[in-house]
PDB file of C-alpha atoms in Angstrom:
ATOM      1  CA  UNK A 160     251.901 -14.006 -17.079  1.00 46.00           C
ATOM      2  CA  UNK A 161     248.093 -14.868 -16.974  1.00 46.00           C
ATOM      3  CA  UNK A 162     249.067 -18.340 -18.878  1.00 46.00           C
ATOM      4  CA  UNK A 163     251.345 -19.114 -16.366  1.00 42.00           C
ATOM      5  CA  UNK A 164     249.496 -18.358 -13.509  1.00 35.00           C
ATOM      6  CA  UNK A 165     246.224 -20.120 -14.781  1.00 38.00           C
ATOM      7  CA  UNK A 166     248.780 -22.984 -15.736  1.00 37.00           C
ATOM      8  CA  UNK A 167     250.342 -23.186 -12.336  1.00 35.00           C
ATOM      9  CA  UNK A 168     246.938 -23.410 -10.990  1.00 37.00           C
ATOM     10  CA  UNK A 169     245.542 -26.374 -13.100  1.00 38.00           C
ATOM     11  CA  UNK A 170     248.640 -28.290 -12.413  1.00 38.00           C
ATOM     12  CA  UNK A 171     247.807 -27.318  -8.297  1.00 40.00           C
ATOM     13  CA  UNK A 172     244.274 -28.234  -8.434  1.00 39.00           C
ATOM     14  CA  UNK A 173     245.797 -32.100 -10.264  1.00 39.00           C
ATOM     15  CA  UNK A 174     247.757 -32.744  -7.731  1.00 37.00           C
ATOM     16  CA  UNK A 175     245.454 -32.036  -5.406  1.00 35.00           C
ATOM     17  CA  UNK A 176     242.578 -33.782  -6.666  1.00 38.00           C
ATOM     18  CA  UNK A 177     245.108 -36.718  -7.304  1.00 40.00           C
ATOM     19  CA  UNK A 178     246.102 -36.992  -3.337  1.00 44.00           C
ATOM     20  CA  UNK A 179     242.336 -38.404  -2.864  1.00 52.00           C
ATOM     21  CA  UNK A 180     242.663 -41.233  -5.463  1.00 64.00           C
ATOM     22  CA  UNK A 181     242.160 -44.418  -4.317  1.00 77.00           C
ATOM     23  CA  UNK A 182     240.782 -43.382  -1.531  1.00 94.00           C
ATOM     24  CA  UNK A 183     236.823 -44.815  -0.864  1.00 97.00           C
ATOM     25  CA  UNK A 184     234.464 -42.758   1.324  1.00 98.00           C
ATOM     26  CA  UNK A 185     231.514 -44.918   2.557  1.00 98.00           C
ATOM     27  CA  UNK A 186     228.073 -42.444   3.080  1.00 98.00           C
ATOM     28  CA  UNK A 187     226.778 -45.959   4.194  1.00 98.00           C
ATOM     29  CA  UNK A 188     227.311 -46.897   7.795  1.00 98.00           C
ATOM     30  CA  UNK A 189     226.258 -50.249   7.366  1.00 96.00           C
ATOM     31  CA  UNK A 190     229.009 -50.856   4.649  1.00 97.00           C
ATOM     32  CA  UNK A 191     231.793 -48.796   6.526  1.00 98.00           C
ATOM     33  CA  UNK A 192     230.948 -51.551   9.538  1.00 96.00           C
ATOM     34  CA  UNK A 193     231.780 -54.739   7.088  1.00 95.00           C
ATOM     35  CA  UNK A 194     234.819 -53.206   5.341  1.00 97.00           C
ATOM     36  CA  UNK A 195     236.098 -52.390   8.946  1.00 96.00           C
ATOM     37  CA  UNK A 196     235.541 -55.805  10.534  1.00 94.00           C
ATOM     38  CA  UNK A 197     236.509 -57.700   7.446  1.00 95.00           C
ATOM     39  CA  UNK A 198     239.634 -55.098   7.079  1.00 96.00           C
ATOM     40  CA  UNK A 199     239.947 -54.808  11.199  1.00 95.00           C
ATOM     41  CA  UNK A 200     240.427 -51.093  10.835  1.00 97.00           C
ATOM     42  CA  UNK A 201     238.603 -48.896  12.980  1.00 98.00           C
ATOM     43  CA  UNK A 202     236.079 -46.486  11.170  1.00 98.00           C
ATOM     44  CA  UNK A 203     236.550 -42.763  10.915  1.00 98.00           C
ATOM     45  CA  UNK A 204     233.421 -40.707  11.190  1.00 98.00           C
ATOM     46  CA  UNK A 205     233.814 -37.314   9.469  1.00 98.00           C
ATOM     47  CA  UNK A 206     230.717 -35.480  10.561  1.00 98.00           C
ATOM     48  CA  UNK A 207     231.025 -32.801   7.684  1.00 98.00           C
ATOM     49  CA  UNK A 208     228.456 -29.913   6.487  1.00 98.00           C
ATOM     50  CA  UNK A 209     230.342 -30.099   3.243  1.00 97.00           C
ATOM     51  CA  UNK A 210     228.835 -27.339   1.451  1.00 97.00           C
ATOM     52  CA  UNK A 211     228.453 -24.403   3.658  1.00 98.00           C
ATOM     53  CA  UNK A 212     230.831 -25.372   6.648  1.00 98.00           C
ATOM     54  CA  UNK A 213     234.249 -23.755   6.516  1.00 98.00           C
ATOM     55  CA  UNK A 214     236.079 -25.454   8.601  1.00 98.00           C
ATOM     56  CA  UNK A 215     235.173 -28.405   7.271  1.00 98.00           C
ATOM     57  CA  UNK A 216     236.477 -27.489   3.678  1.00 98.00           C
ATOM     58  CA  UNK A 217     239.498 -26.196   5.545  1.00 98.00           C
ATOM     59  CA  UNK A 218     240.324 -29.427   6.760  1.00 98.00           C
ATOM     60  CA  UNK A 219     239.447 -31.266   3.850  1.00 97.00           C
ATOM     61  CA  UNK A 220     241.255 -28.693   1.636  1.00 97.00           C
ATOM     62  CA  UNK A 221     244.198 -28.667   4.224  1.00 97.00           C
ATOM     63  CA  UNK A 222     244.345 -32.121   5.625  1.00 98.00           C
ATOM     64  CA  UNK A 223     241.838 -34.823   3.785  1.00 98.00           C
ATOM     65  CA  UNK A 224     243.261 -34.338   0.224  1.00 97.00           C
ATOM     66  CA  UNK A 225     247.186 -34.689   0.533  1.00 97.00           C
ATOM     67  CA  UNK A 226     249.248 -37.400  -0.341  1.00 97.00           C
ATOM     68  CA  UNK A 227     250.228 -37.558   3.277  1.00 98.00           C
ATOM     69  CA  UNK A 228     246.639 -38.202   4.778  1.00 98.00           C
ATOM     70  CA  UNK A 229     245.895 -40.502   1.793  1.00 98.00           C
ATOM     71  CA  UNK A 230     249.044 -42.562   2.454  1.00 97.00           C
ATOM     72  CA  UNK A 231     248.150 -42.647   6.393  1.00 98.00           C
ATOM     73  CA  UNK A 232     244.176 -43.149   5.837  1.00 98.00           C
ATOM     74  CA  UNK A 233     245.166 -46.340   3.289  1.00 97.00           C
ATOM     75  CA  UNK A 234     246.248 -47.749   6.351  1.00 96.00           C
ATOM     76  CA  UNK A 235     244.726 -46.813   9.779  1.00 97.00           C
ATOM     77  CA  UNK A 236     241.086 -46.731   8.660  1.00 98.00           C
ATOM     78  CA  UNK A 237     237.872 -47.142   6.880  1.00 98.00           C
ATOM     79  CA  UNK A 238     236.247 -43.577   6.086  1.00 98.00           C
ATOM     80  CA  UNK A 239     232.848 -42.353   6.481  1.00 98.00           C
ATOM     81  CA  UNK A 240     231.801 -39.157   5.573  1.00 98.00           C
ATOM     82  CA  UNK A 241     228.606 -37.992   7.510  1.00 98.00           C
ATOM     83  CA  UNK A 242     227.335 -34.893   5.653  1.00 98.00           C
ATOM     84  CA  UNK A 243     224.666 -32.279   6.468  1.00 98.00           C
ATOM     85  CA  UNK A 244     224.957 -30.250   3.410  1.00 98.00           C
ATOM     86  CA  UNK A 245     222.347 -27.479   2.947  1.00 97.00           C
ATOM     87  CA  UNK A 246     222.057 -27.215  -0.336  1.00 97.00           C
ATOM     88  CA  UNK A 247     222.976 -30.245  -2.240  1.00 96.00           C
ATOM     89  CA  UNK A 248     220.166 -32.837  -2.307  1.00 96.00           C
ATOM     90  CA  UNK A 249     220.432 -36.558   0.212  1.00 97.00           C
ATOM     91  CA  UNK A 250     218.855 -39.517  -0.107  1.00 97.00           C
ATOM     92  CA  UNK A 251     216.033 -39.247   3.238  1.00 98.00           C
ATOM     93  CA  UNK A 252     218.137 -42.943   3.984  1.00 98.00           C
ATOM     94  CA  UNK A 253     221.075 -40.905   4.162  1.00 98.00           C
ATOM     95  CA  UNK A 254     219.643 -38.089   6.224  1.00 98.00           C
ATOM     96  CA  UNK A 255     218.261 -40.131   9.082  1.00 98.00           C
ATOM     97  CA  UNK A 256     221.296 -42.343   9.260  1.00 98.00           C
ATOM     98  CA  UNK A 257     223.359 -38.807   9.691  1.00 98.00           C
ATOM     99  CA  UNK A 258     220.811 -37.740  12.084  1.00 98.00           C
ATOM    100  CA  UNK A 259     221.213 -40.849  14.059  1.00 98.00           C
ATOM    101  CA  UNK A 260     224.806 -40.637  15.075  1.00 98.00           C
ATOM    102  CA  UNK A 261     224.948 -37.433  15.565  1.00 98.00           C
ATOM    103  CA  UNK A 262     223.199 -37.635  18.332  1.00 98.00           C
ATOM    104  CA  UNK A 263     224.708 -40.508  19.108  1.00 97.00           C
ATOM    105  CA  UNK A 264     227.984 -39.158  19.283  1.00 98.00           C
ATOM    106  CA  UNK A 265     226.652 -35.653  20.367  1.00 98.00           C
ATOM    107  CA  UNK A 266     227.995 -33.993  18.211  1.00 98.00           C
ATOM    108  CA  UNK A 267     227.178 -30.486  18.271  1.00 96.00           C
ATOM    109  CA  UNK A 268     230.027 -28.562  15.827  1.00 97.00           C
ATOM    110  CA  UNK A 269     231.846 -29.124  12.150  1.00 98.00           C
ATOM    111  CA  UNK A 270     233.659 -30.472  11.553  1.00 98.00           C
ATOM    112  CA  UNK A 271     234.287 -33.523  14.298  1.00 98.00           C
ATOM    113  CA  UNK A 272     235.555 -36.919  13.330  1.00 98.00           C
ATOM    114  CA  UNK A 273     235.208 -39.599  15.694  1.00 98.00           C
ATOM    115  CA  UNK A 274     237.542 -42.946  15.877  1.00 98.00           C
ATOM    116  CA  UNK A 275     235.596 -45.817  16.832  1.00 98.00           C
ATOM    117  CA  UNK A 276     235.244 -49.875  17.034  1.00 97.00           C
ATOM    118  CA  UNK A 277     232.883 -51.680  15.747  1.00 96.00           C
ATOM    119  CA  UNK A 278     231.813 -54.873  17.430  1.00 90.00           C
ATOM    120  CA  UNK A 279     228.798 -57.217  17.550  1.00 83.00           C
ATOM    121  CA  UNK A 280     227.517 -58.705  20.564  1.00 85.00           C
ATOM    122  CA  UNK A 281     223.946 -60.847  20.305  1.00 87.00           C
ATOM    123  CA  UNK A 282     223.558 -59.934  16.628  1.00 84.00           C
ATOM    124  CA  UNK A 283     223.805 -55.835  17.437  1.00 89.00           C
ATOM    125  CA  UNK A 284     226.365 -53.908  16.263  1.00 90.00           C
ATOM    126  CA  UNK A 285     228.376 -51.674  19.180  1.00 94.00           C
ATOM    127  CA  UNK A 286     230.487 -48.581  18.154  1.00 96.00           C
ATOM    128  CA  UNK A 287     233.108 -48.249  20.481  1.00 96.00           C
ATOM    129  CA  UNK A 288     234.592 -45.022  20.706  1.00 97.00           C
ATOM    130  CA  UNK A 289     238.163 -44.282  20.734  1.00 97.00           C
ATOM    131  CA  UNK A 290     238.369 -40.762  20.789  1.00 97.00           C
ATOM    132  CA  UNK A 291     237.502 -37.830  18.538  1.00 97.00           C
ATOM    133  CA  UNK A 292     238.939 -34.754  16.618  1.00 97.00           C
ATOM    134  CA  UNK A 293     238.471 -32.084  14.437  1.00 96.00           C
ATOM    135  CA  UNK A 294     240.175 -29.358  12.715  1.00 97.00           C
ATOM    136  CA  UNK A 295     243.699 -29.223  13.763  1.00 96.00           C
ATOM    137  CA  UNK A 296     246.182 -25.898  12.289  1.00 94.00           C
ATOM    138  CA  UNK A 297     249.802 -27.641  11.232  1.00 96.00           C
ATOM    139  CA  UNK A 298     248.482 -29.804   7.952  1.00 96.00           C
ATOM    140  CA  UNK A 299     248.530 -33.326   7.826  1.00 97.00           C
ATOM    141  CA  UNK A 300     251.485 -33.984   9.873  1.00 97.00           C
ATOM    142  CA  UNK A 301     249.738 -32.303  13.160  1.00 97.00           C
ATOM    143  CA  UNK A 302     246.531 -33.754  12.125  1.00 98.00           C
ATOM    144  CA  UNK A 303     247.723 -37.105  11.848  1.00 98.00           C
ATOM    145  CA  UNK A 304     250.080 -37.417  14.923  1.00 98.00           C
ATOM    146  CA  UNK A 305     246.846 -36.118  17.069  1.00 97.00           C
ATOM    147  CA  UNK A 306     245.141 -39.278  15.220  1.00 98.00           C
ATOM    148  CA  UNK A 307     247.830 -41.783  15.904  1.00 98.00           C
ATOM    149  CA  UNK A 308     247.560 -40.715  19.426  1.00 97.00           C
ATOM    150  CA  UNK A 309     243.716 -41.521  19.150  1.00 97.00           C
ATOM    151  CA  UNK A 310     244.210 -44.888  17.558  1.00 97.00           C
ATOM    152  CA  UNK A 311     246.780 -45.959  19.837  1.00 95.00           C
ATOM    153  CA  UNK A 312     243.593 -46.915  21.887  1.00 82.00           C
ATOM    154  CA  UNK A 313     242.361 -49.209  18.513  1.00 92.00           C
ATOM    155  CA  UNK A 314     243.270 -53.197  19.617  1.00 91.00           C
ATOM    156  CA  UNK A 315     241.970 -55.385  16.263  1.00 86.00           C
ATOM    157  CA  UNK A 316     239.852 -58.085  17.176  1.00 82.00           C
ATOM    158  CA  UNK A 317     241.286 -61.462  16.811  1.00 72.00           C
ATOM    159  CA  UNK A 318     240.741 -62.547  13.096  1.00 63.00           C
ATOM    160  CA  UNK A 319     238.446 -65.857  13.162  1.00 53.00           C
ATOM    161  CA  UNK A 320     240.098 -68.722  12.010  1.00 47.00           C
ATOM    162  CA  UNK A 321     239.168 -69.418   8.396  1.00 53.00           C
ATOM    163  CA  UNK A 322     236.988 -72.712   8.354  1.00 50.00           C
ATOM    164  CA  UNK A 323     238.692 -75.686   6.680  1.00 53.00           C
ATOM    165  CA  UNK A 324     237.020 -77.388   4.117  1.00 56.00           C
ATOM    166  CA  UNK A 325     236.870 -81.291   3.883  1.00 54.00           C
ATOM    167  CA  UNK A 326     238.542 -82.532   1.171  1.00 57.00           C
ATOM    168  CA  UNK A 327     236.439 -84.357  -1.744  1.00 54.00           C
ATOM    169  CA  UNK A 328     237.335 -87.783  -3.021  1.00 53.00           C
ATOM    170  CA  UNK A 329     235.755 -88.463  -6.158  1.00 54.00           C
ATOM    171  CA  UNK A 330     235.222 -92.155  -6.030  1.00 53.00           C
ATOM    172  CA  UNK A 331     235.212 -93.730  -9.621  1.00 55.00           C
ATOM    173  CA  UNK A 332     232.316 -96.027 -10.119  1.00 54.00           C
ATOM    174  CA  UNK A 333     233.003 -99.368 -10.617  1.00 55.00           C
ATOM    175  CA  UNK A 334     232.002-100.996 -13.593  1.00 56.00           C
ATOM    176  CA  UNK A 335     229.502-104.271 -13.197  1.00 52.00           C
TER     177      UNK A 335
END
C-alpha cells in the first residue's frame, strides 16, 4: 500500500512539475520589458515572498503550475516573478529592482500580481497599469477568467513596420 501511495505521489509531483515547462520567468525587469514589446504581450508582475509566504505557494501550487495556466500564460503574457524570499540568498541587483516596484505599485501584501503596459516615451520606459490580482479560491479557471477580465483593458501597440532593405546589384567589373 506504501508503494502505491509513494508511487501515486511521484507520478503527482511529474505532472505537476511538467505543467510549468516551457514556461520562462524573467527576475529581470529590464528583459521582461523587451520580450513584451518585441512579443506585444503585456507583463505580469508576480510580487511573490516565495519561501515563507503561503498564499503565495498556494497560488503557485494551485494556479501557476497547471497545464491550464501554462496553456493561458503561453499566450496572454510575459512573466515576472518579483520575490522577497527570506531565506534564500538574491543578487543586491535583484533586491533593489524588487524594492523599486513595490513601491511603485504599492504593494503592501503576497501575493499581488499586477497586469501592466510597457511603453517608451523620450527614451523612458512607462508601465502602464491594467489592473491587478492576487490569490483567487476556484483554480485556474477562476483565476484566469478574473485575468481575462484584467487584460481586456491590454490594446498592443501597433507593430513598426519592418524596414526594407535596398536591394544589392553586384556589378561585374568590366575587363580593360
Amino acid at each position: 500500500m506504501k508503494k502505491i501511495l509513494i508511487t501515486l505521489l511521484l507520478v503527482i509531483s511529474g505532472v505537476t512539475s511538467n505543467a510549468q515547462e516551457g514556461l520562462k520567468w524573467y527576475t529581470d525587469i529590464n528583459k521582461a520589458i523587451e520580450a513584451s514589446r518585441q512579443e506585444q504581450k503585456p507583463l505580469f508582475l508576480f510580487f511573490t515572498g516565495s519561501d515563507w509566504c503561503g498564499w503565495c505557494i498556494r497560488l503557485q501550487n494551485e494556479v501557476f503550475k497547471t497545464p491550464d495556466f501554462t496553456a493561458w500564460a503561453k499566450d496572454h503574457a510575459i512573466l515576472v516573478e518579483l520575490d522577497f524570499p527570506r531565506r534564500t540568498p538574491q543578487p543586491e541587483g535583484i533586491k533593489a529592482q524588487n524594492n523599486q516596484l513595490q513601491e511603485m505599485f504599492k504593494v503592501q501584501g503576497f501575493p499581488t500580481v499586477w497586469f501592466v503596459k510597457p511603453s517608451v516615451n523620450d527614451g523612458k520606459t512607462n508601465l502602464e497599469q491594467l489592473g491587478s490580482t492576487g490569490y483567487l479560491a476556484g483554480g485556474p479557471s477562476a483565476w484566469i477568467a478574473s485575468a481575462n477580465k484584467i487584460l481586456a483593458n491590454y490594446v498592443a501597440d501597433p507593430k513598426p513596420a519592418p524596414v526594407a532593405k535596398p536591394k544589392t546589384t553586384k556589378k561585374k567589373a568590366k575587363k580593360a
